[in-house]
Structures are given as structure tokens and as C-alpha cells.
Coordinates of C-alpha atoms in Angstrom, one line a residue:
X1 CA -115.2 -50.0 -21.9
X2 CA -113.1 -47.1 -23.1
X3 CA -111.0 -46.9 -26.1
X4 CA -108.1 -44.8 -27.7
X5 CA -107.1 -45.2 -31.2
X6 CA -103.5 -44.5 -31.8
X7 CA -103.0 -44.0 -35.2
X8 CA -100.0 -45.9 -37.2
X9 CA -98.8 -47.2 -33.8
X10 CA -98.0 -50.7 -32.6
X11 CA -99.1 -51.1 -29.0
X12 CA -96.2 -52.6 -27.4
X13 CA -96.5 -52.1 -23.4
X14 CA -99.4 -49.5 -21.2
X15 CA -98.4 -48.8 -17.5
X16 CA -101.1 -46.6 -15.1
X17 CA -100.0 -43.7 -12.9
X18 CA -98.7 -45.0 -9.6
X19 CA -100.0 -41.0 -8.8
X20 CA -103.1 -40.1 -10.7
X21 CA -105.8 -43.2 -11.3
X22 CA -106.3 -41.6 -14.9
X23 CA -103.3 -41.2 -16.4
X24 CA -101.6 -43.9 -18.2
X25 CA -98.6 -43.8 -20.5
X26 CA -98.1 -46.2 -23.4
X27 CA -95.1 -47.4 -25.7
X28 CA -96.0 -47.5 -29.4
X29 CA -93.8 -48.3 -32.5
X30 CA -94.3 -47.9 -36.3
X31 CA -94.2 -50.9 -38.4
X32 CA -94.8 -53.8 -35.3
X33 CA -91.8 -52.5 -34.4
X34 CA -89.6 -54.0 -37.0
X35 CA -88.9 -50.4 -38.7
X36 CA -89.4 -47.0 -38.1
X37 CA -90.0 -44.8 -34.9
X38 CA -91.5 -44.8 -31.8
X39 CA -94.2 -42.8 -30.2
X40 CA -94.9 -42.5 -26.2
X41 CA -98.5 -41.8 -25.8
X42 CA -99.6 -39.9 -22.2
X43 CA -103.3 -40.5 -22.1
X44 CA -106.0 -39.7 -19.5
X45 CA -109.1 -41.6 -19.1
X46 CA -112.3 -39.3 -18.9
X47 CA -115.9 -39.6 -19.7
X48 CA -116.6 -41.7 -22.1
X49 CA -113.6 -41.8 -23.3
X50 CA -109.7 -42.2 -23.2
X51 CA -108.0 -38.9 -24.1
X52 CA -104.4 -37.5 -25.6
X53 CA -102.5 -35.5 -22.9
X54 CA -102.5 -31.5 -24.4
X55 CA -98.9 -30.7 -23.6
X56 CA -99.4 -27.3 -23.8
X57 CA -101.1 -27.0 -20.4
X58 CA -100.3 -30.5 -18.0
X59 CA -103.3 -32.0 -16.6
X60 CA -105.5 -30.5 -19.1
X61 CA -106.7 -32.4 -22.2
X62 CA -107.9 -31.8 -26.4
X63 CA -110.1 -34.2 -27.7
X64 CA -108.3 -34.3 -31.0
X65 CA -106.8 -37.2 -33.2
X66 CA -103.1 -38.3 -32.8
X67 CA -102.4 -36.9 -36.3
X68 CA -103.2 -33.2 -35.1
X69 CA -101.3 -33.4 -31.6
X70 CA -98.1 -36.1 -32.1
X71 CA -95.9 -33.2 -33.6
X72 CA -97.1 -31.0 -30.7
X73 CA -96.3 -33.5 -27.5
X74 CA -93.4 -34.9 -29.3
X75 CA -92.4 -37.6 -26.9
X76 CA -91.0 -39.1 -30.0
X77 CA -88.1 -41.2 -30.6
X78 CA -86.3 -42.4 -33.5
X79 CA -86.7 -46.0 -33.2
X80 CA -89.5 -48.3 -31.7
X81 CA -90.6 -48.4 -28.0
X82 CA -91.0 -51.2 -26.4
X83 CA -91.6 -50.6 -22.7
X84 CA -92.2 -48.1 -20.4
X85 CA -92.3 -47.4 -16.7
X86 CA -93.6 -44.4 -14.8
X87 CA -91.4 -43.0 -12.2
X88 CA -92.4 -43.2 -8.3
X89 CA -90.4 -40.6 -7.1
X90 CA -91.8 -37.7 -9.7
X91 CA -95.0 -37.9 -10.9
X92 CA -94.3 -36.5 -14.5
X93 CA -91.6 -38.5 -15.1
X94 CA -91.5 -42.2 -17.3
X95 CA -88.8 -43.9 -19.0
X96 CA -89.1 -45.9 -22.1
X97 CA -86.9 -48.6 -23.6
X98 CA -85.7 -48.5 -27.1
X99 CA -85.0 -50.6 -29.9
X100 CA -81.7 -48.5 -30.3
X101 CA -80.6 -50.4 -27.0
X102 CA -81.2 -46.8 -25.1
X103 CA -83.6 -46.0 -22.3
X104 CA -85.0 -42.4 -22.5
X105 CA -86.2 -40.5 -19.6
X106 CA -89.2 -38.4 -20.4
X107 CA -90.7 -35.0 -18.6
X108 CA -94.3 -35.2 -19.7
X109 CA -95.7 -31.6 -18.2
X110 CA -92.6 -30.2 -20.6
X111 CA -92.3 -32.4 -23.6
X112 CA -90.0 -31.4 -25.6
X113 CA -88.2 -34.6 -26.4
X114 CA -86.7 -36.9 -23.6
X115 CA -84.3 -35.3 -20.5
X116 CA -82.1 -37.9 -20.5
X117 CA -80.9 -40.8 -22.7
X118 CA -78.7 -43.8 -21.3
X119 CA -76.7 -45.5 -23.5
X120 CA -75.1 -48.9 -22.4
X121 CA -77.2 -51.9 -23.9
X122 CA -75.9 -53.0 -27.7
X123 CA -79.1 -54.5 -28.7
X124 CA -83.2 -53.5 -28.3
X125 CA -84.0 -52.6 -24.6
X126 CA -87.0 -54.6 -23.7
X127 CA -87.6 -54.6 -20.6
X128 CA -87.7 -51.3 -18.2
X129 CA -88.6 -50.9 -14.4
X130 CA -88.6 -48.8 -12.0
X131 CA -87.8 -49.4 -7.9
X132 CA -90.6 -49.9 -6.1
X133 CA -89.5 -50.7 -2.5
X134 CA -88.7 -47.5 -0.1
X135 CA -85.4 -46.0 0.2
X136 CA -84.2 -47.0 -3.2
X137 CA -84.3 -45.2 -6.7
X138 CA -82.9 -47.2 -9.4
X139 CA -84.3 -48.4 -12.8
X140 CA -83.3 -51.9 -14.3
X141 CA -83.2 -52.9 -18.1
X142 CA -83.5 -55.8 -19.5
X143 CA -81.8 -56.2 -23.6
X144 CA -81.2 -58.3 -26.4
X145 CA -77.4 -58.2 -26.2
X146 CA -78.3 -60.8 -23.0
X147 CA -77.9 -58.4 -20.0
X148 CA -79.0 -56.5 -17.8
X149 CA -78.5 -53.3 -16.4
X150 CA -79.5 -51.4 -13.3
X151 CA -79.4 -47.3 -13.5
X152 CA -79.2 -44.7 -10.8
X153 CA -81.9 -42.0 -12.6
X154 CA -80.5 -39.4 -11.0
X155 CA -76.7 -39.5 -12.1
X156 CA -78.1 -41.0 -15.5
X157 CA -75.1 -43.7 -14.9
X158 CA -75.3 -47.3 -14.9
X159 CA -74.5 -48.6 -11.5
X160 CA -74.9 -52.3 -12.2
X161 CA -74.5 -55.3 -15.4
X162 CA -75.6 -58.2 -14.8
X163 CA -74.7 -61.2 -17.0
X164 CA -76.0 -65.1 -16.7
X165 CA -78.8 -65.1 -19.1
X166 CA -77.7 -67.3 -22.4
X167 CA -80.7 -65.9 -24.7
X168 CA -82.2 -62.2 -25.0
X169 CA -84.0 -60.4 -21.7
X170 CA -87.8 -59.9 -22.5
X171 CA -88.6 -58.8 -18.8
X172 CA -87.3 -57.2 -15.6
X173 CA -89.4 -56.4 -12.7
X174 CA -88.2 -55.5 -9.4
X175 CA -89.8 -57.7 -6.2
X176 CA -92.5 -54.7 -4.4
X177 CA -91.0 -56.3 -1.2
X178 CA -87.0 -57.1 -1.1
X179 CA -85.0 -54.1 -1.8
X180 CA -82.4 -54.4 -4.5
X181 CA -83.8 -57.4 -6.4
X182 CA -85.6 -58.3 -9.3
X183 CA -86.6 -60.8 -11.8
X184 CA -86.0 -61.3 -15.2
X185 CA -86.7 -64.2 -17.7
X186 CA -85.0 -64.9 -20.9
X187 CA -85.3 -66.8 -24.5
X188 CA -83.1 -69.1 -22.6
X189 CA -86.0 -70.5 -20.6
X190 CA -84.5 -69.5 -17.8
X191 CA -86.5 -67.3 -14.4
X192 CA -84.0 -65.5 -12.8
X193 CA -83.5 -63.8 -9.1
X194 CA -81.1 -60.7 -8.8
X195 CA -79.5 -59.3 -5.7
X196 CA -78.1 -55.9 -6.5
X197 CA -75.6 -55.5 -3.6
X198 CA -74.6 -58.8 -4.1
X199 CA -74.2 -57.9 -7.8
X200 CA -75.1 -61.8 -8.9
X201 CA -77.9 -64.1 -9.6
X202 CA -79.4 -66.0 -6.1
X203 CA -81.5 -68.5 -7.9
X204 CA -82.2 -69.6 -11.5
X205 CA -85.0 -71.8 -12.2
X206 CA -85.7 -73.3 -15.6
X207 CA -88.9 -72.6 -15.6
X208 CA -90.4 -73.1 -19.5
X209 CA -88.7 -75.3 -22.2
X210 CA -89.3 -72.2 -24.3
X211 CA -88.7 -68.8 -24.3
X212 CA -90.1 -67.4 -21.0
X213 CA -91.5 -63.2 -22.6
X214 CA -93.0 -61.7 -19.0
X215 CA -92.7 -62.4 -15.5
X216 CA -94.1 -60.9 -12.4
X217 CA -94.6 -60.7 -8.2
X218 CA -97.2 -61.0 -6.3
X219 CA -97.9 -58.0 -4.5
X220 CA -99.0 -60.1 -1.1
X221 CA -96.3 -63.3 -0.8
X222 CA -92.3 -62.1 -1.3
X223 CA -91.8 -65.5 -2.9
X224 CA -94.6 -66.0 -5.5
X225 CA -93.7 -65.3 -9.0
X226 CA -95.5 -65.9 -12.2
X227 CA -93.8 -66.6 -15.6
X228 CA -95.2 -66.4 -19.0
X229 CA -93.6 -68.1 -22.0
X230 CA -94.1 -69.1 -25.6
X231 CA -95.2 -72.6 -24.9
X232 CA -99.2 -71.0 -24.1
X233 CA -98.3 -71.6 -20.3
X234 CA -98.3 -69.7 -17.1
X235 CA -96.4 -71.0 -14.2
X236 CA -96.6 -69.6 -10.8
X237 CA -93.3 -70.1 -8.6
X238 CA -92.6 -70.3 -5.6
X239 CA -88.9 -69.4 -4.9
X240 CA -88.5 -70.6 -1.8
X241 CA -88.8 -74.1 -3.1
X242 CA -89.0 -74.2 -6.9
X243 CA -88.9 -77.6 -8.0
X244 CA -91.9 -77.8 -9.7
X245 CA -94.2 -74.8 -10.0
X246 CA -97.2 -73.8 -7.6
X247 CA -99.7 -73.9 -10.6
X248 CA -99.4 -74.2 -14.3
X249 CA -102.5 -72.3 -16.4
X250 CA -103.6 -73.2 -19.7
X251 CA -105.7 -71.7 -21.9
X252 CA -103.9 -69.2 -24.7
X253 CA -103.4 -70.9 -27.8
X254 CA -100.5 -68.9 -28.7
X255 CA -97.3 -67.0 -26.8
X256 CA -98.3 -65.2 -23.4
X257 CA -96.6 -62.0 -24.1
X258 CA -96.9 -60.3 -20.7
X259 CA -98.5 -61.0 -17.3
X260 CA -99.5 -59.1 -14.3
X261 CA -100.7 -60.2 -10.4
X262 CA -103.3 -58.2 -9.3
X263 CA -103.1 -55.5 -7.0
X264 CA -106.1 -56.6 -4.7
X265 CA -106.0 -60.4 -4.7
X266 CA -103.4 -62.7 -3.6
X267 CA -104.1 -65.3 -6.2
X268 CA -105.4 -63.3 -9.0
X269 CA -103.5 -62.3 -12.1
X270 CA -103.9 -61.1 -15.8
X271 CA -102.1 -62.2 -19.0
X272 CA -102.5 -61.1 -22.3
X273 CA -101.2 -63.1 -25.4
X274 CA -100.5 -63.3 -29.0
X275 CA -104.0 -64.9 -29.5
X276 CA -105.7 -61.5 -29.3
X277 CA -106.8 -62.4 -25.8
X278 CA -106.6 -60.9 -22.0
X279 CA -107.4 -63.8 -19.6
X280 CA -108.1 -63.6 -15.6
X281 CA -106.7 -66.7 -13.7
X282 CA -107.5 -67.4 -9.9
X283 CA -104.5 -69.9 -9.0
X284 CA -105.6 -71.1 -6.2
X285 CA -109.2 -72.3 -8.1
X286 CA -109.9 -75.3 -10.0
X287 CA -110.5 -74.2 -12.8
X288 CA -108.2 -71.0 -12.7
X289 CA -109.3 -69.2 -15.7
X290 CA -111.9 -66.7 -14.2
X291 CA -112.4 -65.2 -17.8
X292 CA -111.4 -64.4 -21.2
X293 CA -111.6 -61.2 -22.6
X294 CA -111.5 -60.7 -26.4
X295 CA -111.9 -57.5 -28.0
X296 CA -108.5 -57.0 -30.1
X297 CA -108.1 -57.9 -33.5
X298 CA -104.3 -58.3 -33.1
X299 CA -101.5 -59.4 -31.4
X300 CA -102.1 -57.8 -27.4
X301 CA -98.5 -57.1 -25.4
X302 CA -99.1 -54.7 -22.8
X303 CA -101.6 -54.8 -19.6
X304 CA -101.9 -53.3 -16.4
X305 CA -104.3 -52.9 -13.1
X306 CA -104.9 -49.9 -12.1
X307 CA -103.3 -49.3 -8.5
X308 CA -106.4 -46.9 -7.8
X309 CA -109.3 -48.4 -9.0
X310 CA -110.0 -51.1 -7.6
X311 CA -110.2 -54.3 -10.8
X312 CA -110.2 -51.8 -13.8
X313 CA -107.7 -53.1 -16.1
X314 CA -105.9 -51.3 -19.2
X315 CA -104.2 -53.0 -22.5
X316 CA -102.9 -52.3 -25.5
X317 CA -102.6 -54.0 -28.7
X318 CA -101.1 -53.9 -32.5
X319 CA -104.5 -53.1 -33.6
X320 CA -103.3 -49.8 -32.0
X321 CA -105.9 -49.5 -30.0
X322 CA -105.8 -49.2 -25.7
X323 CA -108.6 -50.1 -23.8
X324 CA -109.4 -49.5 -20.3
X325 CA -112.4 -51.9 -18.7
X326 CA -113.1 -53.3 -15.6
X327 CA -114.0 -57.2 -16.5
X328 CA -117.2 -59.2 -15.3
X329 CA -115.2 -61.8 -13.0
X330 CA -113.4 -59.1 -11.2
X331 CA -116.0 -57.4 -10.5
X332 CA -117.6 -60.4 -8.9
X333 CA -115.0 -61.2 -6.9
X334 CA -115.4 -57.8 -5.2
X335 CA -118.9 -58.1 -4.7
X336 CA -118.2 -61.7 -3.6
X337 CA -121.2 -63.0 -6.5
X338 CA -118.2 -65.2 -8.4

């Protein structure tokens, strides 16, 4: 397992390189987030250890502490960060989402503060992703003040608000699959489907009696979803029909503050949760839970797989630390041992 301390920084949300397997960018804040500023980290994973991006030459790296470099990358911002996304048309590029209610778009081989700042939200962004599908380039945003937005990056204009949420947006992911439509979940309870062009909601499922934090797609079925709430719960949907969900997964004792399908197995996915604790679920096994990784001492809100690497998995964590590790039961899954 490799490690990166970031000093005075809340971990709030890690995301890998869709372009180089060792780079990963993650949103701090100061103070949990309730006060003060907000920090993006670029970091690069070499032996043995996880490293600060030198911004004085891209690609290369100084093994110093954040104290010494955060005045030199300065991808700073003057409130709290509380997601990011990396850009997959330019492989420098990520966009953050602030509590200011602004999304910042960041050139990480010239830091030198953010190229671009969209203003549009009235409350904290927290929710930011960007387009995967081909043919399309937008960004969507999900915010506090209830809505959310979708962006064309390359006019810096917002092209889209969407409105039908009755609580604040705490996660918007477009499908991999179905251009111009993503998900988002609410503290209305509420799993919501988007269609762009259409410019409305297509389905809304109550899917939690609580507030529903992180939501994702499976990366092999169009319609599978998964939603994570406050209630402890994961439910996988199935949008085609989604009167009751495919699976529901227990196990965190407290809030599941993000979750993510992995990027090699239909039915596997990750969560990590206010209970200082990654788990690994198998939804189509009985039991699910493959595994349950504890090495945080905090609260743990971001977590990724890694698009390159086959199972190795990356979190962060208010204990401002990120690890990157690849866990036991994934690894027995691809030797076929589980």
C-alpha cells in the first residue's frame, strides 16, 4: 500500500488519470471543509511511494512535503474543494467544484491558478463530471442551490439547468454508454435520469428514504446503477424496471459517502463511508461483501479504480491521507482463487 500525507487538508474526492495509470488528482479543503480554502493535489504514484507533482517541470516529481511545494503548484482556491474530474479530451486538464458554487478549470503542466472559472450555481458545487461517451464534450455539476448544470468547457458557458431535485445535489455522473445523460441523486431521496437534448428528467426513482450522497454506472449494462445513501445502504438499480432494486448491500454502519462500479467486473463495485471503511461488494454473490478494508482513522469520501491497472484502487480521507492499494479479494477474483 502507498500513502500520501497531505498536510492540513480534508480529503474530499481522488479521481485517476483516464491518460497516465500514475497520476491522480485529488480535492482537499481546510477545516472538513466548513471554513477556509481549498487545495487540488496532482500526485503521481512511484516506488514506494505516492508523490507531489513538481510543477516546475510536468511529468517530473520532488519528493518534498506539501508545506515546501503548495505555494509553488498553487492549484489553490479560496474556498473548499469538493470534487474533481480529470478531463478526457486534454490530458492536463481537471475541473474542480467549489464551495463558492464555482467550478474551476485547472492546467496542471502550467499551474498558475485555474484557466477558467464558471460561475452559475448559488450554493457549494458538489458534484463535477466530465463526458465520457464519444462525440460529446460537456461537464455537468451538481449544487446545493438544487440544480444542476451542464457546461460546454470550451466556451466556458453553461448550456444546460436542470431543475426537479427538492433537496441539494451530492452527485452527478454521466452514463459511459448513452450520450447526453447522466445521473444524479439528491437529499431528497430521489435517483434521477437526465436527457440533455431533451433538457428534462426521463425517470425518477425514490430510491432511499434518506438522503441518497453518490451514485454510479456500471461500465458493462447501460441500465444498472448503484446508489449510496445515508441510511448505511447500497441499492443497485435497474432502470429499465425499477420498482424495487436489483440488490440492496449492507454492511457500513454509518453514511456511504461515494461509490464506484469497477472497471473490470460487471457486478463488482467499491464504496467508501463515513465509518472509516472501503468495502468491495460482488452483487450478484450471496453474501456480497467481498471485503472490508480499514486503514483510515477518519471519515473516507473519495475512491476510485484505476482504468489501467487492473483492481488497484485509490481513496482519500479527512485523516488527509490518500492511499493507493490493490485489495486481497480483487486480486482473487483475477486469479480466479476467490
Amino acid at each position: 500500500m502507498k500513502s500520501f500525507k497531505c498536510s492540513a487538508r480534508h480529503g474530499y474526492a481522488v479521481e485517476i488519470s483516464p491518460f497516465f495509470p500514475n497520476r491522480l488528482a485529488c480535492a482537499t479543503s481546510q477545516y472538513y471543509g466548513i471554513a477556509g480554502c481549498g487545495t487540488l493535489l496532482v500526485l503521481e504514484q512511484r516506488e514506494p511511494d505516492i508523490l507531489l507533482l513538481n510543477s516546475v517541470a510536468p511529468g517530473s516529481v520532488c519528493r518534498a512535503d506539501l508545506t515546501c511545494l503548495l505555494p509553488v503548484v498553487s492549484l489553490d482556491w479560496n474556498d473548499g474543494l469538493f470534487d474533481v474530474t480529470w478531463s478526457e479530451s486534454n490530458e492536463h486538464v481537471a475541473v474542480t467544484g467549489g464551495g463558492d458554487g464555482s467550478l474551476q478549470i485547472w492546467d496542471t503542466a502550467n499551474p498558475r491558478g485555474p484557466l477558467r472559472v464558471l460561475k452559475g450555481h448559488t450554493q457549494e458545487v458538489y458534484a463535477v463530471d466530465w463526458s465520457q461517451t464519444r462525440g460529446e464534450n460537456l461537464l455537468v455539476s451538481g449544487s446545493w442551490d438544487h440544480t444542476a448544470r451542464v457546461w460546454d468547457p470550451e466556451s466556458c458557458q453553461s448550456v444546460a439547468t436542470l431543475q426537479g431535485h427538492e433537496g441539494v445535489l451530492y452527485s452527478t455522473v454521466w452514463s459511459p454508454h448513452i450520450p447526453a445523460c447522466f445521473a444524479s441523486t439528491s437529499g431528497d431521496g430521489m435517483l434521477r435520469v437526465w436527457d440533455v437534448k431533451a433538457g428534462s428528467c426521463q425517470l425518477a426513482i425514490p430510491a432511499h428514504k434518506a438522503e441518497i450522497l453518490s451514485c454510479d454506472w456500471c461500465k458493462y449494462d447501460q441500465s444498472i446503477v448503484v446508489t449510496g445513501a445515508i441510511d448505511c445502504s447500497l441499492c443497485v438499480w435497474d432502470v429499465r424496471s425499477a420498482g424495487q432494486p436489483v440488490a440492496q448491500l449492507l454492511g457500513h454502519s454509518y453514511a456511504v459517502r461515494r461509490v464506484k462500479f469497477s472497471p473490470f467486473y460487471k457486478t463488482v463495485l467499491a464504496s467508501c463511508s463515513y465509518d472509516f471503511t472501503v468495502r468491495f461488494w460482488d452483487y450478484s454473490r450471496s453474501p456480497a461483501l467481498l471485503d472490508t478494508v480499514e486503514h483510515h482513522s477518519e471519515f473516507v469520501c473519495g475512491l476510485d479504480f484505476n482504468l489501467h491497472i487492473p483492481n488497484q484502487v485509490v481513496d482519500c480521507s479527512w485523516d488527509e491521507t490518500v492511499k493507493i492499494y490493490t485489495p486481497p479479494c480483487l486480486a482473487a477474483l483475477q486469479t480466479g482463487t476467490s
